[in-house]
Amino acid sequence: MTPSKSPASRTAAGGKTSGKAGAKSADKTVAKTDAKPDPKVSEKAAAKSGTKSAASKANSPSSTENRKALHTSLLHTMLLQRRFEERTAEMYAIGKIGGFCHLYIGQEAVSTGFISLLRDDDYIITTYRDHGQALARGMTPRAVMAELFGRVDGCVGGKGGSMHLFDKSLGFLGGHGIVGGHIPIAAGVGFAIKYRGGDQVIVCFMGEAAVNNGAFHEALNMAALWKLPCLFVIENNRYGMGTAVERASAINDIYKRGASYDMPRDVVDGQDVFAVRAAAEEAIARARTESMPTLLEIRTYRFMGHSMSDAVSGTYRTKEELEKYLKRDPILLLRSQMEENGDLSEAEWTAMDEEIKAVVQDSIDFAENSPEPALETLYEHVLVDTTSD
Amino acid sequence: MAVITYREALNQALREEMARDDRVFLMGEEVAVYQGAYKVSKGLLQEFGEMRVVDTPITELGFAGVGVGAAMVGLRPIIEFMTWNFSLLALDQVVNAAAKMLYMTNGQFPMPMVFRGPNGSALQLAAQHSQAWESWLAHIPGLKVVVPGTPYDAKGLLKAAIRDDNPVCFLEGEMLYNTKGEVPDEEYVIPLGKADLKREGDHCSLITHGKMVLVALQAAEQLAKEGIQCDVVDLRTVRPMDVDAIVASVKKTNRAVVVEEGWEICGVGAQVVDYVQRNCFDYLDAPVLRVHQADTPMPYAKAIEKAAKPDVPKTIAAVKKVLYIDD
Ligand SMILES: Cc1ncc(C[n+]2csc(CCOP(=O)(O)OP(=O)(O)O)c2C)c(N)n1
Ligand SMILES: [Mg+2]
């Protein structure tokens, strides 16, 4: 089947990225892999240098002032996620939050890198590890914390909890608990965008363990076959629960899976927000203007246990490994780069941190004071009410 | 007799059966190196090695199918679902392959395998992770469905399930893993399809299975303080169902309440009620009532989650209702 509307119309309308030969920024660090070069990837990389320079442009605004503003805003988004998660862990420990709760600490550059480049009318879908993406998208810390507390002012009124954050007004499509289940849904959103002739994109975040699930392959095939404007973003944090990627996937370079569907693909250093942004910009442009999907493997690391019920280091990874990765803390990396550039003073850092901590505290106070959902809400929204008019 | 947890009882059953028959192997997510997501398979990797205790990718449909294939050619797989919520991805293999293989092949290919894992809700895990699937599975001819409620039953029934030449769905309770009970030191096997009268009383039959056995027992205990004596019939296996045990109890008490964890519509309790009305119509002094999960997906927030679940007060209220006792 062929979706009814051709994407050609918006290729003409959508702002094509110019191939201006901007200086290749040091920020653009597509991670090297020890694997043999994948000819398809290098081929594509060679063919798209135009967007690459545009990508580096995105990270290096012309004036120092713009750069500082951009980098400050990225740092702010990342630090908000970090501080929010730290307090979430605390609230979980004292029983304010229940159920399964998966923290995003260590992966903040991924959500931030992608979501900072999206338009308001774009879409996001993700897994149960969703607090970071929700905050990066602009869901208020209050709405997220109240949801974690199971209160009426939560983003879904206390029905969903940690794993099921949604906000229609933000194009934030969840918060899904079944590994792999949301990937075909992302393809469905891509289909609807194309169907309507729009030029939005959908970013689908997933863990690296999800690529072993059939739903991943079914979704990628359809997205490639029908040229859907989807970004499939694999947050490779090395583990699916206690299973290292090498123990679960026949191919360790996850991005190569895109080859099966002839899908543009790349592997990116997920601790470097600029590298993430460069890759994101290119993929977003490809989806927006060519209605083409992209598969991106973002190499990151889970600083905490799988969930609040899993030990931080556990038996499946060593303390040494954890410590090695902790040194590449995405927030510290950005902070030190900004300090080097003269864009962040100690006082500015402290002020930002204090401000964020206050915002997070406010979200806790707010959640604490938000009422629990009334009993009759249990029966609301099982079905759309079709009896009344 | 030793007092051990439900988790340990299952672990012993796995260990004993794997030692007894080297065709038996365990496969699933996190069963080996991590020692089981709920530690049911603790120590098995060390004892039996990685050919027999196999970690899989998150690929339920795939490894359920691997189990079916291995069973076709003579192995006796135990396929663990991290929880039965994730078995939905594998249902094609469970229902379309395992359950029908013997029939489709005119008896050539038995499926001596077990699908097992925790079932039902725990605490605040929300809609996608809080579901009791036994009525779905019990609907399928070609499967056996076992839902143990105590450590003793868990061990004896799992051993029987592993030895059975048919595909057995074995549904454990996540909230039961830490519960304790007496388990004999000597070996025993509990036949599938036999209910167990967990408590005796003349006034009302509480018919139940799985996690709700504990709820029914607690309700019966509290009712006894008010002079109301209940039979607690633990079905233990919901397919095949022990109709004789149900009928015998109801003919004695003339009243029944069926307690189950899952939803009402087409639930296990609906089948129990059917057996009762067919076999005990003239014996009934009141309509049979059912206690079950509210007819909604499971919410996250604590209070409404509690309201959604079947529990002791709801069970007591139902028993009083069939006894026409007003509080
Ligand atoms: C279909 C399915 N099987 C199993 C699970 C249990 N489970 C939840 S998260 C998880 C690990 C997923 O790892 P990954 O995809 O790498 O994401 P990460 O948690 O690292 O973000 C597992 C096995 C599930 N939720 N869904
Ligand atoms: Mg992972």
XYZ file of C-alpha atoms and ligand atoms in Angstrom:
743
model
C 0.000 0.000 0.000
C 1.053 3.535 -0.575
C 0.094 6.286 1.834
C -2.162 8.667 0.021
C -0.171 11.885 0.044
C 3.189 12.405 -1.460
C 5.813 14.023 0.692
C 7.123 15.922 -2.312
C 4.981 18.963 -1.669
C 6.536 19.677 1.661
C 10.060 19.013 0.434
C 9.524 22.103 -1.649
C 7.896 24.017 1.169
C 10.114 22.906 4.012
C 13.280 24.895 4.505
C 16.007 22.853 2.904
C 19.266 22.957 4.789
C 21.813 24.858 2.809
C 25.156 23.287 2.136
C 27.078 26.225 3.482
C 30.644 25.206 4.165
C 30.749 26.135 7.816
C 33.902 25.166 9.655
C 33.678 21.615 10.860
C 33.055 22.056 14.534
C 34.950 20.084 17.095
C 31.574 19.504 18.691
C 30.530 17.180 15.936
C 31.814 13.943 17.311
C 30.137 11.011 15.749
C 31.592 8.295 17.906
C 34.066 5.951 16.406
C 33.341 2.302 16.690
C 35.957 -0.386 16.746
C 33.936 -2.254 14.196
C 34.813 -2.442 10.537
C 33.372 0.446 8.581
C 29.917 -0.230 7.289
C 30.106 0.711 3.599
C 26.494 1.822 3.476
C 26.989 4.198 6.345
C 30.172 5.740 5.008
C 28.555 6.062 1.608
C 25.629 7.908 3.067
C 27.853 9.974 5.282
C 29.854 11.080 2.250
C 26.711 11.952 0.379
C 25.277 14.169 3.038
C 28.086 16.518 3.944
C 25.725 19.415 3.273
C 23.547 18.590 6.232
C 26.613 17.828 8.294
C 27.864 21.373 8.111
C 24.373 22.546 8.924
C 24.497 20.269 11.893
C 27.654 21.763 13.250
C 26.152 25.173 12.641
C 23.362 24.295 15.014
C 25.829 23.770 17.796
C 27.918 26.824 17.086
C 25.712 29.865 16.754
C 27.476 32.827 15.204
C 27.890 35.059 18.213
C 29.355 34.189 21.580
C 26.182 35.417 23.182
C 24.040 32.988 21.210
C 26.411 30.191 22.010
C 26.264 30.950 25.656
C 22.491 31.124 25.610
C 22.186 27.839 23.763
C 24.680 25.996 25.924
C 23.165 27.390 29.086
C 19.758 26.207 28.058
C 21.063 22.713 27.242
C 22.832 22.548 30.577
C 19.707 23.687 32.339
C 17.583 20.993 30.723
C 20.090 18.299 31.626
C 20.607 19.462 35.168
C 16.870 19.672 35.744
C 16.547 16.012 34.789
C 19.437 15.073 37.049
C 18.206 16.904 40.115
C 14.672 15.728 39.516
C 15.768 12.101 39.382
C 17.918 12.427 42.484
C 14.921 13.627 44.454
C 12.720 11.000 42.829
C 15.034 8.321 44.217
C 14.683 9.897 47.637
C 10.916 10.068 47.397
C 10.831 6.448 46.304
C 12.957 5.417 49.253
C 10.502 6.979 51.693
C 7.503 5.424 49.985
C 6.023 8.512 48.343
C 6.442 6.857 44.968
C 5.592 3.220 44.317
C 5.665 0.586 41.625
C 8.463 0.327 39.107
C 10.545 3.469 38.799
C 13.381 3.742 36.277
C 15.751 6.677 36.582
C 17.331 8.470 33.661
C 20.542 9.554 35.386
C 23.513 9.432 32.997
C 21.471 9.634 29.828
C 20.368 13.274 29.975
C 22.280 14.356 26.882
C 20.180 12.029 24.743
C 16.764 13.408 25.614
C 18.134 16.942 25.644
C 19.991 16.641 22.362
C 16.986 15.453 20.413
C 14.174 17.280 22.075
C 15.972 20.637 22.007
C 15.757 20.488 18.215
C 12.113 19.551 17.884
C 9.264 21.823 16.949
C 6.236 22.143 19.176
C 4.149 20.141 16.753
C 6.543 17.200 16.587
C 5.968 14.013 18.524
C 7.880 11.975 21.069
C 7.309 8.447 22.253
C 9.414 6.507 24.693
C 9.666 3.678 27.191
C 8.982 3.417 30.912
C 12.293 5.288 31.482
C 10.481 8.464 30.606
C 11.002 11.177 33.224
C 13.940 12.766 31.402
C 12.201 13.000 28.054
C 9.064 14.397 29.650
C 10.985 17.156 31.415
C 13.068 17.914 28.351
C 9.866 18.304 26.389
C 8.609 20.877 28.839
C 6.259 18.839 30.962
C 6.385 20.670 34.270
C 8.263 19.073 37.146
C 5.024 19.504 39.083
C 3.014 17.449 36.612
C 5.653 14.732 36.548
C 6.218 14.572 40.296
C 2.499 14.608 41.026
C 2.114 11.680 38.660
C 4.891 9.788 40.424
C 3.045 10.449 43.664
C -0.176 9.166 42.095
C -2.085 12.419 42.519
C -4.802 14.143 40.521
C -2.496 16.885 39.273
C -0.191 14.357 37.678
C 0.009 14.410 33.893
C -2.435 11.495 33.731
C -4.269 12.097 36.953
C -2.488 9.370 38.888
C -3.600 6.591 36.566
C -0.207 5.892 35.061
C 2.649 6.592 37.448
C 6.323 6.617 36.576
C 6.128 4.388 33.522
C 3.208 6.053 31.805
C 3.760 9.790 31.431
C 1.698 11.309 28.622
C 0.766 14.818 27.546
C -1.199 15.304 24.377
C -0.601 19.060 24.301
C 3.143 18.450 24.174
C 2.946 15.704 21.574
C 4.287 13.444 24.292
C 2.864 10.042 23.479
C 4.158 8.066 26.485
C 5.554 6.318 28.637
C 5.157 2.598 27.528
C 5.798 -0.411 29.724
C 6.125 -3.289 27.320
C 9.571 -3.490 25.759
C 9.276 -2.920 22.022
C 5.559 -2.254 22.116
C 5.819 1.438 21.368
C 8.050 1.137 18.297
C 5.304 0.176 15.843
C 3.177 2.877 17.457
C 5.862 5.353 16.414
C 5.597 4.041 12.879
C 1.855 4.605 13.135
C 2.382 8.201 14.120
C 4.778 8.577 11.202
C 2.133 7.105 8.955
C -0.454 9.594 10.188
C 1.928 12.510 9.608
C 2.492 11.381 6.053
C -1.194 10.635 5.539
C -2.051 14.193 6.427
C 0.790 15.636 4.394
C 2.378 17.248 7.422
C 6.057 17.844 7.983
C 6.311 16.888 11.624
C 8.544 14.102 12.836
C 8.255 11.514 15.547
C 11.199 10.653 17.746
C 10.943 7.164 19.177
C 13.318 6.511 22.058
C 14.032 2.942 23.080
C 16.582 0.907 24.972
C 19.150 -1.188 23.138
C 17.532 -4.378 24.390
C 14.352 -3.568 22.496
C 16.030 -4.176 19.152
C 15.932 -7.912 19.784
C 12.184 -7.852 19.869
C 10.166 -8.578 16.761
C 8.184 -5.361 17.064
C 11.363 -3.375 16.386
C 11.968 -5.133 13.088
C 8.383 -5.004 11.976
C 8.260 -1.282 12.685
C 11.546 -0.493 10.973
C 10.581 -2.414 7.898
C 7.299 -0.549 7.547
C 8.932 2.799 8.255
C 11.555 2.192 5.584
C 9.130 0.644 3.113
C 6.640 3.484 3.381
C 9.218 6.221 4.018
C 7.804 7.430 7.288
C 9.215 10.474 9.112
C 10.421 8.533 12.140
C 13.597 8.799 14.160
C 14.329 5.527 15.892
C 16.661 6.489 18.690
C 18.309 3.644 20.538
C 19.630 4.686 23.917
C 22.335 2.086 24.222
C 23.084 2.245 27.920
C 24.833 -1.134 27.680
C 22.272 -3.082 29.707
C 18.778 -4.408 29.515
C 18.190 -5.003 33.182
C 21.140 -7.240 34.068
C 21.990 -8.354 30.557
C 24.857 -6.668 28.761
C 24.282 -5.870 25.128
C 26.859 -8.448 24.010
C 24.918 -11.159 25.774
C 21.637 -10.319 24.087
C 22.362 -9.085 20.578
C 24.094 -11.001 17.802
C 25.319 -7.661 16.474
C 27.110 -5.486 18.980
C 27.056 -2.410 16.798
C 23.355 -1.933 17.117
C 23.092 0.775 14.469
C 24.038 -1.791 11.839
C 20.616 -3.299 12.239
C 19.405 -0.404 10.112
C 21.185 -2.015 7.158
C 18.543 -4.738 7.017
C 16.021 -2.091 6.087
C 18.338 0.067 4.053
C 17.708 2.794 6.561
C 20.113 5.701 7.128
C 21.889 5.055 10.391
C 24.608 6.328 12.631
C 26.253 5.758 15.951
C 26.728 8.679 18.275
C 28.449 9.512 21.546
C 25.502 9.949 23.845
C 27.434 11.642 26.609
C 28.207 14.590 24.346
C 25.093 16.648 23.866
C 26.583 18.353 20.816
C 27.236 15.063 19.105
C 23.677 14.053 19.832
C 22.357 17.329 18.470
C 24.401 17.070 15.309
C 23.069 13.610 14.572
C 19.572 14.611 15.600
C 19.512 17.630 13.353
C 20.517 15.648 10.342
C 17.959 12.934 11.018
C 15.200 15.421 11.747
C 15.903 17.217 8.491
C 15.802 13.929 6.633
C 12.455 13.067 8.166
C 10.986 16.532 7.668
C 12.059 17.254 4.157
C 12.433 13.785 2.643
C 10.049 11.817 4.860
C 12.785 9.318 5.515
C 13.331 7.371 8.722
C 16.690 7.161 10.479
C 18.088 4.710 12.990
C 20.458 6.224 15.525
C 22.386 4.303 18.114
C 23.280 6.661 20.923
C 25.946 5.212 23.177
C 25.300 6.186 26.731
C 25.341 4.596 30.151
C 22.900 3.929 32.951
C 24.449 5.385 36.090
C 21.852 3.815 38.388
C 20.341 0.342 38.684
C 17.776 -0.765 36.125
C 14.991 0.405 38.405
C 14.656 1.414 42.007
C 14.530 -2.267 42.918
C 17.896 -3.053 41.318
C 21.280 -2.384 42.958
C 23.411 0.329 41.378
C 26.291 -1.877 40.350
C 24.857 -5.343 40.903
C 26.480 -8.610 39.948
C 26.238 -8.048 36.231
C 28.635 -5.112 36.014
C 31.748 -4.185 37.919
C 32.325 -1.135 40.068
C 35.338 -0.341 37.871
C 33.180 -0.243 34.773
C 30.658 1.969 36.491
C 33.362 4.326 37.699
C 34.893 4.537 34.258
C 31.582 5.639 32.782
C 30.799 8.007 35.627
C 33.792 10.037 34.468
C 31.957 10.735 31.248
C 29.033 12.349 32.975
C 27.214 14.297 30.249
C 26.540 17.188 32.575
C 30.121 17.480 33.721
C 31.324 17.288 30.137
C 29.091 20.149 29.067
C 29.885 22.129 32.161
C 33.620 21.923 31.663
C 33.337 22.788 27.991
C 31.304 25.862 28.909
C 33.842 26.828 31.518
C 36.603 26.483 28.940
C 34.670 28.714 26.566
C 34.230 31.240 29.334
C 30.475 30.736 29.169
C 29.917 29.528 32.705
C 31.298 30.962 35.905
C 31.240 29.170 39.213
C 28.607 31.651 40.392
C 26.433 31.036 37.343
C 26.639 27.286 37.871
C 25.690 27.612 41.515
C 22.823 29.931 40.723
C 21.475 27.529 38.103
C 21.804 24.582 40.436
C 20.065 26.411 43.270
C 17.269 27.555 41.013
C 16.721 24.006 39.723
C 16.815 22.501 43.179
C 14.155 24.968 44.259
C 11.998 24.047 41.261
C 12.298 20.366 42.112
C 11.506 21.022 45.755
C 8.484 22.953 44.606
C 7.368 19.978 42.535
C 7.570 17.774 45.616
C 5.602 20.228 47.737
C 3.082 20.517 44.969
C 2.730 16.744 44.610
C 2.460 16.339 48.346
C -0.458 18.765 48.437
C -2.223 17.465 45.396
C -5.222 15.279 46.300
C -5.383 11.571 45.607
C -7.734 10.684 42.800
C -11.330 10.140 43.924
C -12.617 6.585 43.905
C -15.007 7.156 41.019
C -12.045 7.997 38.757
C -11.257 4.289 38.838
C -14.137 3.787 36.416
C -13.447 6.811 34.232
C -11.872 6.489 30.795
C -12.246 2.771 30.327
C -14.116 3.647 27.169
C -15.120 6.876 25.526
C -18.630 7.602 26.691
C -20.909 7.180 23.695
C -24.222 7.181 25.512
C -24.680 10.885 26.194
C -24.848 13.512 23.514
C 8.818 -30.279 57.711
C 10.704 -27.183 56.733
C 9.064 -23.783 56.486
C 10.197 -22.166 53.259
C 9.072 -19.421 50.932
C 7.013 -19.920 47.802
C 10.091 -18.739 45.891
C 12.283 -21.401 47.505
C 9.644 -24.039 46.914
C 9.646 -23.267 43.191
C 13.424 -23.194 43.179
C 13.529 -26.647 44.775
C 11.072 -28.017 42.258
C 13.149 -26.697 39.363
C 16.354 -28.023 40.865
C 14.952 -31.473 41.619
C 13.367 -31.905 38.224
C 16.438 -30.694 36.367
C 18.559 -33.126 38.344
C 16.104 -35.919 37.688
C 15.805 -35.475 33.922
C 18.519 -33.958 31.791
C 16.058 -33.145 29.023
C 14.637 -30.425 31.246
C 16.077 -26.957 30.734
C 15.091 -23.448 31.828
C 15.035 -20.515 29.422
C 13.964 -16.915 29.818
C 14.987 -13.341 30.510
C 17.455 -12.899 33.363
C 17.063 -16.506 34.549
C 20.781 -17.278 34.567
C 23.394 -14.630 35.401
C 20.954 -12.355 37.217
C 19.580 -15.423 39.047
C 16.034 -14.654 38.001
C 14.200 -11.339 37.922
C 12.441 -12.580 41.070
C 15.291 -14.910 42.071
C 13.254 -18.043 41.474
C 16.121 -19.596 39.507
C 18.778 -18.686 42.055
C 21.799 -20.978 41.902
C 20.576 -22.998 38.936
C 23.095 -21.599 36.467
C 25.897 -22.542 38.841
C 24.505 -26.019 39.293
C 23.410 -26.908 35.790
C 25.476 -24.707 33.500
C 24.590 -22.386 30.685
C 23.224 -24.983 28.283
C 20.428 -25.760 30.729
C 19.832 -22.358 32.277
C 19.643 -19.970 29.391
C 19.394 -16.186 29.379
C 17.493 -14.864 26.396
C 17.173 -11.498 24.733
C 13.870 -9.694 25.336
C 12.214 -11.704 22.680
C 9.245 -13.549 24.139
C 7.716 -14.760 20.914
C 11.118 -16.034 19.843
C 12.064 -18.004 22.896
C 8.580 -19.413 23.403
C 8.947 -20.743 19.868
C 12.394 -22.107 20.690
C 10.714 -23.985 23.507
C 8.089 -25.416 21.166
C 10.734 -26.524 18.683
C 12.869 -28.138 21.335
C 9.826 -29.927 22.720
C 8.893 -31.261 19.274
C 12.144 -33.132 19.076
C 12.306 -34.481 22.573
C 13.471 -31.896 25.098
C 11.349 -30.741 28.017
C 11.612 -26.966 28.112
C 10.606 -24.686 30.946
C 10.001 -21.273 29.454
C 9.982 -18.465 31.975
C 8.144 -15.240 31.258
C 9.517 -12.473 33.414
C 5.858 -11.822 34.046
C 2.784 -13.166 32.284
C 2.093 -9.619 31.084
C 4.913 -10.140 28.599
C 3.596 -13.519 27.519
C 1.099 -11.653 25.383
C 3.904 -11.209 22.896
C 4.357 -14.977 22.847
C 0.738 -16.067 22.758
C 0.975 -17.146 19.155
C 3.440 -19.851 20.161
C 1.518 -20.788 23.286
C -1.897 -20.916 21.656
C -1.288 -21.584 17.974
C 1.653 -23.919 18.361
C 2.005 -25.533 21.773
C -1.684 -25.974 22.503
C -2.575 -27.452 19.116
C 0.476 -29.431 18.125
C -0.648 -32.792 19.452
C -4.080 -32.429 17.924
C -2.937 -31.153 14.543
C -0.414 -33.942 14.246
C -2.873 -36.642 15.165
C -0.905 -37.401 18.288
C 2.580 -37.454 16.774
C 4.008 -34.474 18.620
C 3.284 -34.071 22.306
C 4.448 -30.807 23.868
C 6.043 -31.683 27.197
C 6.749 -28.128 28.227
C 5.995 -25.569 30.897
C 5.421 -21.850 30.463
C 5.803 -20.200 33.824
C 6.246 -16.876 35.599
C 4.513 -14.413 37.904
C 0.941 -13.482 37.129
C -1.430 -10.830 38.374
C -0.831 -7.545 40.047
C 1.761 -6.530 42.597
C 1.746 -3.021 44.026
C 1.251 0.095 41.926
C 2.644 -1.365 38.739
C -0.196 0.193 36.729
C -2.184 -1.057 33.787
C 0.339 -2.837 31.600
C 2.020 -4.741 34.418
C -0.927 -5.804 36.586
C -2.922 -8.468 34.846
C -4.116 -11.952 35.728
C -4.299 -14.116 32.640
C -5.512 -17.521 33.810
C -8.988 -17.200 32.351
C -7.542 -16.416 28.913
C -5.323 -19.458 29.008
C -7.963 -21.693 30.527
C -10.117 -20.960 27.491
C -7.749 -22.902 25.251
C -8.191 -26.650 24.714
C -4.774 -28.278 24.653
C -3.355 -26.379 27.601
C -3.308 -27.113 31.291
C -3.377 -24.101 33.587
C -1.978 -24.270 37.094
C -2.254 -21.458 39.650
C -0.710 -22.423 43.010
C -1.382 -20.369 46.122
C 0.994 -21.837 48.720
C 4.617 -23.003 48.862
C 3.520 -26.623 49.300
C 1.307 -26.507 46.230
C 3.828 -24.502 44.240
C 6.478 -27.156 44.630
C 4.351 -30.240 44.148
C 2.452 -28.788 41.211
C 5.528 -27.468 39.419
C 7.101 -30.896 39.613
C 3.946 -32.414 38.162
C 3.830 -29.744 35.461
C 7.403 -30.464 34.403
C 6.697 -34.205 34.259
C 3.461 -33.732 32.335
C 3.638 -34.520 28.627
C 1.319 -31.621 27.836
C 1.950 -27.888 27.638
C 1.298 -26.480 31.077
C 0.894 -22.792 31.850
C 2.068 -22.286 35.393
C 1.035 -18.962 36.889
C 2.838 -17.870 40.016
C 2.018 -14.913 42.193
C 4.518 -12.077 42.358
C 3.116 -11.143 45.756
C 3.364 -14.757 46.888
C 7.101 -15.245 46.376
C 7.910 -14.180 49.922
C 5.040 -15.997 51.616
C 6.013 -18.973 53.738
C 4.623 -22.397 54.386
C 5.470 -25.932 55.337
C 6.999 -28.132 52.691
C 7.894 -31.782 53.334
C 11.532 -32.776 53.243
C 10.774 -35.889 51.240
C 9.835 -35.746 47.590
C 6.195 -35.330 46.593
C 4.256 -34.523 43.449
C 0.734 -33.085 43.398
C -1.416 -34.326 40.531
C -2.725 -31.627 38.202
C -6.465 -31.136 38.143
C -7.100 -31.815 41.810
C -8.495 -29.128 44.085
C -7.580 -28.920 47.745
C -9.958 -28.171 50.578
C -7.892 -25.630 52.476
C -10.413 -25.063 55.244
C -13.690 -26.674 56.219
C -17.012 -25.105 57.141
C -20.701 -25.728 56.564
C -22.078 -22.272 55.858
C -20.581 -21.196 52.568
C -18.090 -22.389 49.970
C -15.306 -20.002 49.026
C -13.989 -21.249 45.712
C -10.736 -19.719 44.642
C -7.206 -20.199 43.287
C -3.763 -18.602 43.194
C -3.088 -15.458 45.156
C -6.727 -15.263 46.232
C -6.363 -18.438 48.302
C -4.731 -16.347 51.007
C -7.445 -13.726 50.749
C -10.163 -16.375 51.036
C -8.445 -17.988 54.008
C -8.159 -14.681 55.804
C -11.776 -13.890 55.067
C -12.808 -17.313 56.359
C -10.800 -16.776 59.501
C -12.469 -13.455 60.221
C -15.910 -14.841 59.408
C -15.298 -17.713 61.803
C -15.016 -15.178 64.602
C -18.587 -14.217 63.806
C -19.612 -17.870 63.764
C -19.686 -18.182 59.992
C -17.803 -21.271 58.836
C -16.555 -21.510 55.264
C -15.171 -24.220 53.081
C -12.189 -22.854 51.192
C -11.834 -24.814 47.978
C -8.490 -24.094 46.318
C -8.838 -25.150 42.699
C -5.037 -25.156 42.229
C -5.539 -26.077 38.564
C -8.112 -24.101 36.596
C -7.847 -26.321 33.520
C -8.717 -29.087 34.024
C -10.994 -27.919 36.809
C -11.894 -30.240 39.673
C -15.662 -30.133 39.241
C -16.205 -32.904 41.780
C -14.559 -30.909 44.545
C -16.635 -27.831 43.715
C -19.854 -29.812 43.614
C -19.144 -31.706 46.822
C -18.502 -28.501 48.714
C -21.518 -26.619 47.396
C -23.840 -29.559 48.027
C -22.657 -29.400 51.615
C -22.866 -25.629 52.181
C -25.621 -24.694 49.701
C -23.954 -21.342 49.101
C -20.901 -20.228 47.215
C -18.690 -17.230 46.569
C -16.020 -17.422 43.889
C -12.945 -15.275 44.443
C -10.452 -14.572 41.679
C -7.829 -11.967 40.937
C -8.790 -11.204 37.364
C -11.703 -9.491 35.687
C -15.308 -10.592 35.921
C -16.411 -10.992 32.324
C -15.638 -14.517 31.069
C -13.461 -15.067 34.129
C -12.623 -18.344 35.810
C -15.444 -17.671 38.258
C -17.952 -17.627 35.421
C -16.973 -21.201 34.632
C -17.189 -22.212 38.284
C -20.670 -20.726 38.505
C -21.686 -22.672 35.446
C -20.523 -25.945 36.974
C -22.395 -25.064 40.162
C -25.685 -24.221 38.471
C -25.541 -27.327 36.331
C -24.678 -29.686 39.146
C -26.077 -28.088 42.302
C -29.163 -26.221 41.106
C -31.469 -27.798 43.662
C -28.972 -27.375 46.445
C -28.485 -23.626 46.211
C -29.976 -21.356 48.844
C -28.699 -18.169 47.227
C -27.309 -17.018 43.907
C -23.573 -17.620 43.662
C -21.632 -14.364 43.984
C -18.249 -13.425 42.615
C -15.389 -11.310 43.906
C -12.919 -10.095 41.278
C -10.982 -7.109 39.978
C -12.999 -4.020 39.054
C -13.894 -3.963 35.384
C -11.145 -1.465 34.536
C -7.459 -1.543 33.685
C -5.360 -1.295 36.844
C -4.629 2.288 37.894
C -1.365 3.395 39.510
C -2.536 5.591 42.387
C -2.562 3.675 45.637
C -6.106 4.188 46.852
C -7.855 3.524 43.571
C -5.594 0.564 42.924
C -6.722 -0.894 46.227
C -10.329 -0.208 45.327
C -9.866 -2.094 42.083
C -8.569 -5.270 43.660
C -10.490 -8.132 45.225
C -9.676 -8.314 48.919
C -10.731 -9.648 52.309
C -13.470 -7.099 53.066
C -15.061 -7.601 49.652
C -14.972 -11.355 50.170
C -16.523 -11.112 53.616
C -19.255 -8.863 52.274
C -20.061 -11.355 49.520
C -20.252 -14.268 51.955
C -22.609 -12.324 54.195
C -24.723 -11.486 51.217
C -25.188 -15.109 50.180
C -26.053 -15.827 53.815
C -28.509 -12.920 53.811
C -26.767 -11.352 56.770
C -27.018 -7.564 57.018
C -24.223 -5.730 58.731
C 8.045 -7.449 26.466
C 8.710 -7.176 27.764
N 9.535 -8.116 28.280
C 10.168 -7.874 29.443
C 9.977 -6.715 30.123
C 10.680 -6.461 31.447
N 11.705 -5.434 31.241
C 11.447 -4.151 31.502
S 12.705 -3.171 31.094
C 13.652 -4.445 30.588
C 15.020 -4.170 30.058
C 15.002 -3.276 28.877
O 16.270 -2.848 28.553
P 16.547 -1.741 27.445
O 15.627 -1.934 26.302
O 17.987 -1.745 27.153
O 16.107 -0.375 28.133
P 16.709 0.317 29.445
O 15.932 -0.248 30.590
O 18.145 0.006 29.506
O 16.412 1.755 29.286
C 12.966 -5.637 30.745
C 13.503 -6.969 30.459
C 9.076 -5.791 29.567
N 8.780 -4.641 30.197
N 8.479 -6.028 28.398
Mg 19.481 -0.606 28.019
